[in-house]
Coordinates of C-alpha atoms in Angstrom, one line a residue:
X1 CA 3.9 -36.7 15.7
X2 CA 2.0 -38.2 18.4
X3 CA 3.5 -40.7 20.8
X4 CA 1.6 -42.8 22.9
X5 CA 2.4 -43.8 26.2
X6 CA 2.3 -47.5 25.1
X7 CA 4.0 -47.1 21.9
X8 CA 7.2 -49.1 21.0
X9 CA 8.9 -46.7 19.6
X10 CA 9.2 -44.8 23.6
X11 CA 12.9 -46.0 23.6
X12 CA 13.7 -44.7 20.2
X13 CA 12.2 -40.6 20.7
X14 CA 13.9 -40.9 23.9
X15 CA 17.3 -41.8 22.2
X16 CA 16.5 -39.0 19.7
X17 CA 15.8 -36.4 22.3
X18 CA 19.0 -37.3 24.2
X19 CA 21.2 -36.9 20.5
X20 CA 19.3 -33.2 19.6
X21 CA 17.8 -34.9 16.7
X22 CA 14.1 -34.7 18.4
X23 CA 12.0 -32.0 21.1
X24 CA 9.4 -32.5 23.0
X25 CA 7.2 -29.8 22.5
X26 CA 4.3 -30.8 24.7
X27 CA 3.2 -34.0 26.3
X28 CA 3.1 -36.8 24.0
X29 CA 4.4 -35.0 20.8
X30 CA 7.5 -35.3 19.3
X31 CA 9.0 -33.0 16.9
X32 CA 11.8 -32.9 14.7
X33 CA 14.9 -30.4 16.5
X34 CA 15.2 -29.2 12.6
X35 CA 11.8 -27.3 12.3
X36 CA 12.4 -25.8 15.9
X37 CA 12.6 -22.5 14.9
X38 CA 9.5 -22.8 12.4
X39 CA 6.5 -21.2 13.9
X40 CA 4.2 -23.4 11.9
X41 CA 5.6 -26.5 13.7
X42 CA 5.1 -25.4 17.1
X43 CA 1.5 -24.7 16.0
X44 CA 0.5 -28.3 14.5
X45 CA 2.1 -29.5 17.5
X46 CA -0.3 -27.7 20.0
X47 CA -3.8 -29.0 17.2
X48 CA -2.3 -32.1 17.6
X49 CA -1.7 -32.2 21.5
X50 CA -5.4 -30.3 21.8
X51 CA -7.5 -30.0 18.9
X52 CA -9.6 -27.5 20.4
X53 CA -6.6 -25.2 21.1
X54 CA -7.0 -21.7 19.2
X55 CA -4.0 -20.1 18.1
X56 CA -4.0 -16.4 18.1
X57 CA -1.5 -13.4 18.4
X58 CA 1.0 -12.9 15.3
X59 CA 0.6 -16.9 14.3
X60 CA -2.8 -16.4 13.6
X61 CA -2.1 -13.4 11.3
X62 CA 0.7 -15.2 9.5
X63 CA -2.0 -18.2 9.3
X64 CA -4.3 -15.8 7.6
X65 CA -1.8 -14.4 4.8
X66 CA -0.7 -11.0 6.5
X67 CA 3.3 -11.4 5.5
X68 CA 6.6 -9.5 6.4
X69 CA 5.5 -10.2 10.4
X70 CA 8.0 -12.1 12.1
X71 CA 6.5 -14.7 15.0
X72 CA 9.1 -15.5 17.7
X73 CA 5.9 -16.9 19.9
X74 CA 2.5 -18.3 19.3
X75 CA 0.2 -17.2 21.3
X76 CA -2.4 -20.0 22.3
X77 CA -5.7 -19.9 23.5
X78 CA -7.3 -22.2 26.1
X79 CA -10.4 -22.2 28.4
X80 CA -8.0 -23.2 31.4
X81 CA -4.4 -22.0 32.7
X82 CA -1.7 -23.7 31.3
X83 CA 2.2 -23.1 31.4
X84 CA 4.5 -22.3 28.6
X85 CA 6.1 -24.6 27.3
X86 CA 8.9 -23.4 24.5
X87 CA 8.2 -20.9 22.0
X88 CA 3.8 -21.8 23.0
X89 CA 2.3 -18.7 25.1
X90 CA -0.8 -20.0 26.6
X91 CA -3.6 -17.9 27.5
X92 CA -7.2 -18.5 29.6
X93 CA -9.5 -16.7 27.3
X94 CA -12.7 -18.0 25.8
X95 CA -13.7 -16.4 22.6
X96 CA -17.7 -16.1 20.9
X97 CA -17.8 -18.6 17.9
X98 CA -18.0 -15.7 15.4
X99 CA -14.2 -14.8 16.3
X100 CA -12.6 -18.1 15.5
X101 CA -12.6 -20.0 12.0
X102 CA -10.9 -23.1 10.9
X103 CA -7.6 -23.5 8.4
X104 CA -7.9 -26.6 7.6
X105 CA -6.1 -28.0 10.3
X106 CA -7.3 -26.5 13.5
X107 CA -9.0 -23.1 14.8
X108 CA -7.4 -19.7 14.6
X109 CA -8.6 -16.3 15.9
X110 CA -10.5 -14.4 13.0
X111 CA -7.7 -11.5 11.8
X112 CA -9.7 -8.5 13.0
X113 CA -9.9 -10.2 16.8
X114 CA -6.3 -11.4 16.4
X115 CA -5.1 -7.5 15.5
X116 CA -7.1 -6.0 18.4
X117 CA -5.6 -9.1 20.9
X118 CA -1.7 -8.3 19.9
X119 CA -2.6 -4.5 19.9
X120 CA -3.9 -4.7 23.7
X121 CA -0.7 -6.4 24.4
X122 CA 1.5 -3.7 23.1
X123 CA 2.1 -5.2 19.7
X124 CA 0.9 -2.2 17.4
X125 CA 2.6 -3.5 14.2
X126 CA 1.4 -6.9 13.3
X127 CA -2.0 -4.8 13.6
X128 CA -0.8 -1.8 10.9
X129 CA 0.3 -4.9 8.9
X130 CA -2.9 -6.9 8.7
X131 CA -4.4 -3.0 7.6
X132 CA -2.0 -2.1 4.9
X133 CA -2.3 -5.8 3.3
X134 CA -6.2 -5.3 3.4
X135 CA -6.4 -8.8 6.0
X136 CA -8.7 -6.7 8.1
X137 CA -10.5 -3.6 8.4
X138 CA -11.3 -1.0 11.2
X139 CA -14.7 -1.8 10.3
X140 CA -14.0 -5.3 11.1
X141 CA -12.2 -4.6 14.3
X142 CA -15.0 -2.6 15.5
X143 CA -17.6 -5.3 14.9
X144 CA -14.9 -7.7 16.9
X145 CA -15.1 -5.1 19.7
X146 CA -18.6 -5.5 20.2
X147 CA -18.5 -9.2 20.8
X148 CA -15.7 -8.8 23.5
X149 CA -17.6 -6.2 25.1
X150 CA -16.7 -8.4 28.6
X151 CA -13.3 -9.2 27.9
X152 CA -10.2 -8.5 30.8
X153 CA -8.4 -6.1 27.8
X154 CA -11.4 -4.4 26.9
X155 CA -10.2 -0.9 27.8
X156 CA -6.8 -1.7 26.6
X157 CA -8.7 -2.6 22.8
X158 CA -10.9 0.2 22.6
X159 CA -7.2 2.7 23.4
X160 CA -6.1 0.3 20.4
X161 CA -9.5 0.9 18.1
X162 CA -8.7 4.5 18.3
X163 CA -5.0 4.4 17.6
X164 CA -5.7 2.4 14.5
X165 CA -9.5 4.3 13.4
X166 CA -7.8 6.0 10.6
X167 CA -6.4 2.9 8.9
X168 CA -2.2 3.5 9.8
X169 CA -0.2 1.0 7.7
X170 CA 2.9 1.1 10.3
X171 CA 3.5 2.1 14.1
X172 CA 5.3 5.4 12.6
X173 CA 1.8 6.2 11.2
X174 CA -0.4 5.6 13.9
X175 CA 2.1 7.7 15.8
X176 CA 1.4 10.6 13.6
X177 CA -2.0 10.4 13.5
X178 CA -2.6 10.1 17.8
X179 CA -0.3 13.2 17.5
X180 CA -2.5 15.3 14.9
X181 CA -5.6 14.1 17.5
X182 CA -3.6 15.0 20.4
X183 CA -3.6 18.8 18.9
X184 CA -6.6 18.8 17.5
X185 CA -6.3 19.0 13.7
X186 CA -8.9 18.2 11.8
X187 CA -9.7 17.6 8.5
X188 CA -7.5 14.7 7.3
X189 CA -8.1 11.2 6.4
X190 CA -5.8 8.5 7.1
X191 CA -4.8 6.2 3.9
X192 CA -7.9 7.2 1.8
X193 CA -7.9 6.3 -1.2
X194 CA -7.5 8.8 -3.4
X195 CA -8.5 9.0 -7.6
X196 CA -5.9 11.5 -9.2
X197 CA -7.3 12.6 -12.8
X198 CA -4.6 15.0 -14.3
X199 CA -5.4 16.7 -17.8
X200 CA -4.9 14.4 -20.9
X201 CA -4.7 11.0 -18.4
X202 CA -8.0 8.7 -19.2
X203 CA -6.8 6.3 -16.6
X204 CA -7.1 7.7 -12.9
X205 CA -3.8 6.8 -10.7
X206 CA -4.5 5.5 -7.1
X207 CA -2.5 7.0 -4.4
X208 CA -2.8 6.1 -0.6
X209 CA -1.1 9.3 1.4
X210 CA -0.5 8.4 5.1
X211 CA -2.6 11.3 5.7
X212 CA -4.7 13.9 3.6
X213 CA -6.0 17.7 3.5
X214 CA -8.3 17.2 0.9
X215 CA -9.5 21.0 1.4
X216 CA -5.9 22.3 1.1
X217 CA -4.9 19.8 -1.1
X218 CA -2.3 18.2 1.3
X219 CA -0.6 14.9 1.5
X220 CA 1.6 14.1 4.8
X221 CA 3.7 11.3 4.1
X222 CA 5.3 9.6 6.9
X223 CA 9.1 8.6 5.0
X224 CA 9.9 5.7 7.5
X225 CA 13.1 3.8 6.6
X226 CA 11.7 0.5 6.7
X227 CA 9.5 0.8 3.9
X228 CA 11.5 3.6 2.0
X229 CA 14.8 2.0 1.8
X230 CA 15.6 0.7 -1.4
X231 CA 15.8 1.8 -5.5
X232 CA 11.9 0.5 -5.8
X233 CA 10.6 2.4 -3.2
X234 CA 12.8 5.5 -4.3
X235 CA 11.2 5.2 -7.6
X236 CA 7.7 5.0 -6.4
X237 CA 8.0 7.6 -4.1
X238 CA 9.2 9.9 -7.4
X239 CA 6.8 8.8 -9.4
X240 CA 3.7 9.5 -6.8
X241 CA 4.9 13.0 -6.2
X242 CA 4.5 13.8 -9.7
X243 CA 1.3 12.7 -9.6
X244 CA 0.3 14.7 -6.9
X245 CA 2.2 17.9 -8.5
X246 CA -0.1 17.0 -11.9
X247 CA -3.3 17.5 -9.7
X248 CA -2.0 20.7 -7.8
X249 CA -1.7 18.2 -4.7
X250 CA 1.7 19.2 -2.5
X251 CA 3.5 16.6 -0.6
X252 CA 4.8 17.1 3.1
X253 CA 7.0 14.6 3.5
X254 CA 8.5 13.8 7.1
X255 CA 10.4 10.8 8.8
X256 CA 9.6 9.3 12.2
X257 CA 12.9 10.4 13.6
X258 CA 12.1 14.4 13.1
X259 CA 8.6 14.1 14.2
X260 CA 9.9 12.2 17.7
X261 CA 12.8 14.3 18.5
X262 CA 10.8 17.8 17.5
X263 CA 6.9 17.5 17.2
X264 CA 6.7 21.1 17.3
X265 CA 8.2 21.8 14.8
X266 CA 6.4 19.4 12.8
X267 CA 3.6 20.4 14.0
X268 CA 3.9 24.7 13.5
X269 CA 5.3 23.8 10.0
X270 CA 2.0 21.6 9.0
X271 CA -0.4 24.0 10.5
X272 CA 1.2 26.8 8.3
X273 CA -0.4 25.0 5.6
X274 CA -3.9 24.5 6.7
X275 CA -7.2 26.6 7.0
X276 CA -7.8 28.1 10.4
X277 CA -10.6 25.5 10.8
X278 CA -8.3 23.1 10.8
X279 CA -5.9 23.8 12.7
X280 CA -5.8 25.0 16.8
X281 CA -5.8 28.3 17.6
X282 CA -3.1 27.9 19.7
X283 CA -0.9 24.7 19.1
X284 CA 0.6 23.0 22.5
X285 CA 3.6 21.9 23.4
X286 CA 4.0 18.2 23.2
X287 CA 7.0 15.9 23.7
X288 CA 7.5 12.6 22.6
X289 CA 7.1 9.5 25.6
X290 CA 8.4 6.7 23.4
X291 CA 5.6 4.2 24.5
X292 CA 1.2 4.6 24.5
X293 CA -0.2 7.1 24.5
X294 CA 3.0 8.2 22.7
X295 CA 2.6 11.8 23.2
X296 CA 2.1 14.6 26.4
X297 CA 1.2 18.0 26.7
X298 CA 3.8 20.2 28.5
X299 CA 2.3 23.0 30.7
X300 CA 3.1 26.7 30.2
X301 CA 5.3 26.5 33.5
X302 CA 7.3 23.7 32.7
X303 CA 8.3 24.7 28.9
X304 CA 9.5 28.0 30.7
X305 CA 11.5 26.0 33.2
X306 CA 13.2 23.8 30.1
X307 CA 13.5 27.2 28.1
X308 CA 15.5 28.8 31.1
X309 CA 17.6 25.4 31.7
X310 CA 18.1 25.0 27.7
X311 CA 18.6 28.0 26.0
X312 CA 19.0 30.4 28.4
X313 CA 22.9 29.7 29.1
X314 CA 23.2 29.3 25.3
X315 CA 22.1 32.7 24.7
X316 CA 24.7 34.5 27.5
X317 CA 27.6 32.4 26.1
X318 CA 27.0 33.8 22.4
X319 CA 26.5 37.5 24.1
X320 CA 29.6 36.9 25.8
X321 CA 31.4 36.1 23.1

């Protein structure tokens, strides 16, 4: 709530704020100590210190229906510098009228500007989450794009447009698919939708591979424990790869962990399913960099240096012995 500076009740929020009972999250707002850690409070707090005060980031998201995101911060935008204050992360940005709508209670970044925003900052899942529960589209993103054509994070968004241009419902996935750009395989779609019609089924069954062959009749699915963790998910991932056998489809199921620790071998196991259009005509060697762009090409010499430092003692020890 709002307290003036004339208000009689100065002496009581001060008493409050002394006992825990009461924070002051900016100037001349009060709030409650027991909705501290609600996101939602810290954001009808700033509307009600500044009405004009957009939210963006993950809290804007959330605001917009994307769910299973968690918001430790809201990020706030304003057309002036201003200091944190809390769990509030203020930023000087002014946005074009077509990016920002109104909840009800104050403005909030449209989702396909808010995605691209968090994903120039480094925060690549909130984005895959606003995909996967259809909040957005790369369509949508693109169009936001063009309206922040003179933004300070312009470069920074369009690395982000391209790590999420085929539609990657998790970080694990958009991994994958910078990887399988890296390289240079083609002929996959990311998430498509695809229409299975087996013989003697009326109905078609809807199935969203992380990434498909259609040519060879391929699905790579990206097993990430976060999503594949429970009975339900164990018997939906049965249940889809019967499907796929029904059509003639064949499932190439990997987890983020192998594809991280040894691309390679991901990557010469995949390609010895696909048409030679397809697939490189000489794969390179990649390692894994654990932060954007994710991925990096070794040079001839230096995998022949890491063979000799790796393998080569290896080898003498077992002719030794």
């Amino acid at each position: 709530m709002r307290v003036p500076r004339t208000s009689s009740a100065r002496r009581q929020v001060t008493a409050a704020v002394k006992a825990g009972r009461a924070i002051r999250p900016l100037p001349g707002i009060i709030m409650s100590a027991q909705v501290r850690d609600d996101y939602r409070a810290w954001v009808f707090a700033t509307w009600m210190w500044r009405p004009s005060a957009i939210v963006a980031g993950r809290a804007a998201l959330c605001l917009q229906g994307v769910e299973g995101i968690t918001v430790q911060s809201v990020d706030v935008l304003l057309p002036y510098t201003y200091a944190d204050r809390g769990r509030l992360r203020y930023r000087r940005c002014e946005l074009p009228p077509e990016l920002v709508t109104d909840r009800g209670h104050g403005p909030v970044v449209v989702p396909a500007a808010a995605a691209r925003l968090v994903g120039g900052h480094g925060d690549r899942a909130a984005g895959c989450a606003a995909l996967k529960q259809r909040i957005t589209t790369v369509s949508d993103m693109r169009q936001a794009r063009a309206l922040l054509r003179y933004h300070p994070a312009a470069r920074k968004m369009d690395r982000v447009l391209r790590y999420v241009s085929q539609s990657p419902w998790s970080v694990a996935e958009l991994e994958v698919h910078e990887l399988l750009r890296l390289v240079r395989i083609t002929g996959w779609t990311g998430n498509p939708k695809l229409i299975l019609h087996p013989s003697g089924h009326e109905r078609g069954r809807i199935c969203h591979p992380d990434a498909a062959f259609e040519a060879e009749k391929l699905a790579l699915e990206v097993a990430s424990e976060t999503y594949h963790n429970n009975s339900m998910a164990f018997a939906m991932d049965t249940l889809r790869a019967r499907w796929f056998a029904a059509e003639g489809w064949t499932q190439m199921p990997v987890t983020p962990v192998q594809v991280r620790r040894d691309p390679n071998a991901f990557l010469a196991d995949l390609c010895s399913r696909l048409n030679s259009r397809h697939r490189p005509s000489e794969l390179p060697w990649v390692e894994y960099t654990g932060r954007a762009p994710f991925w990096r090409i070794i040079d001839r010499h230096e995998k022949e240096a890491r063979w000799w430092e790796n393998e080569a003692p290896l080898s003498q020890e077992s002719e030794v012995w």
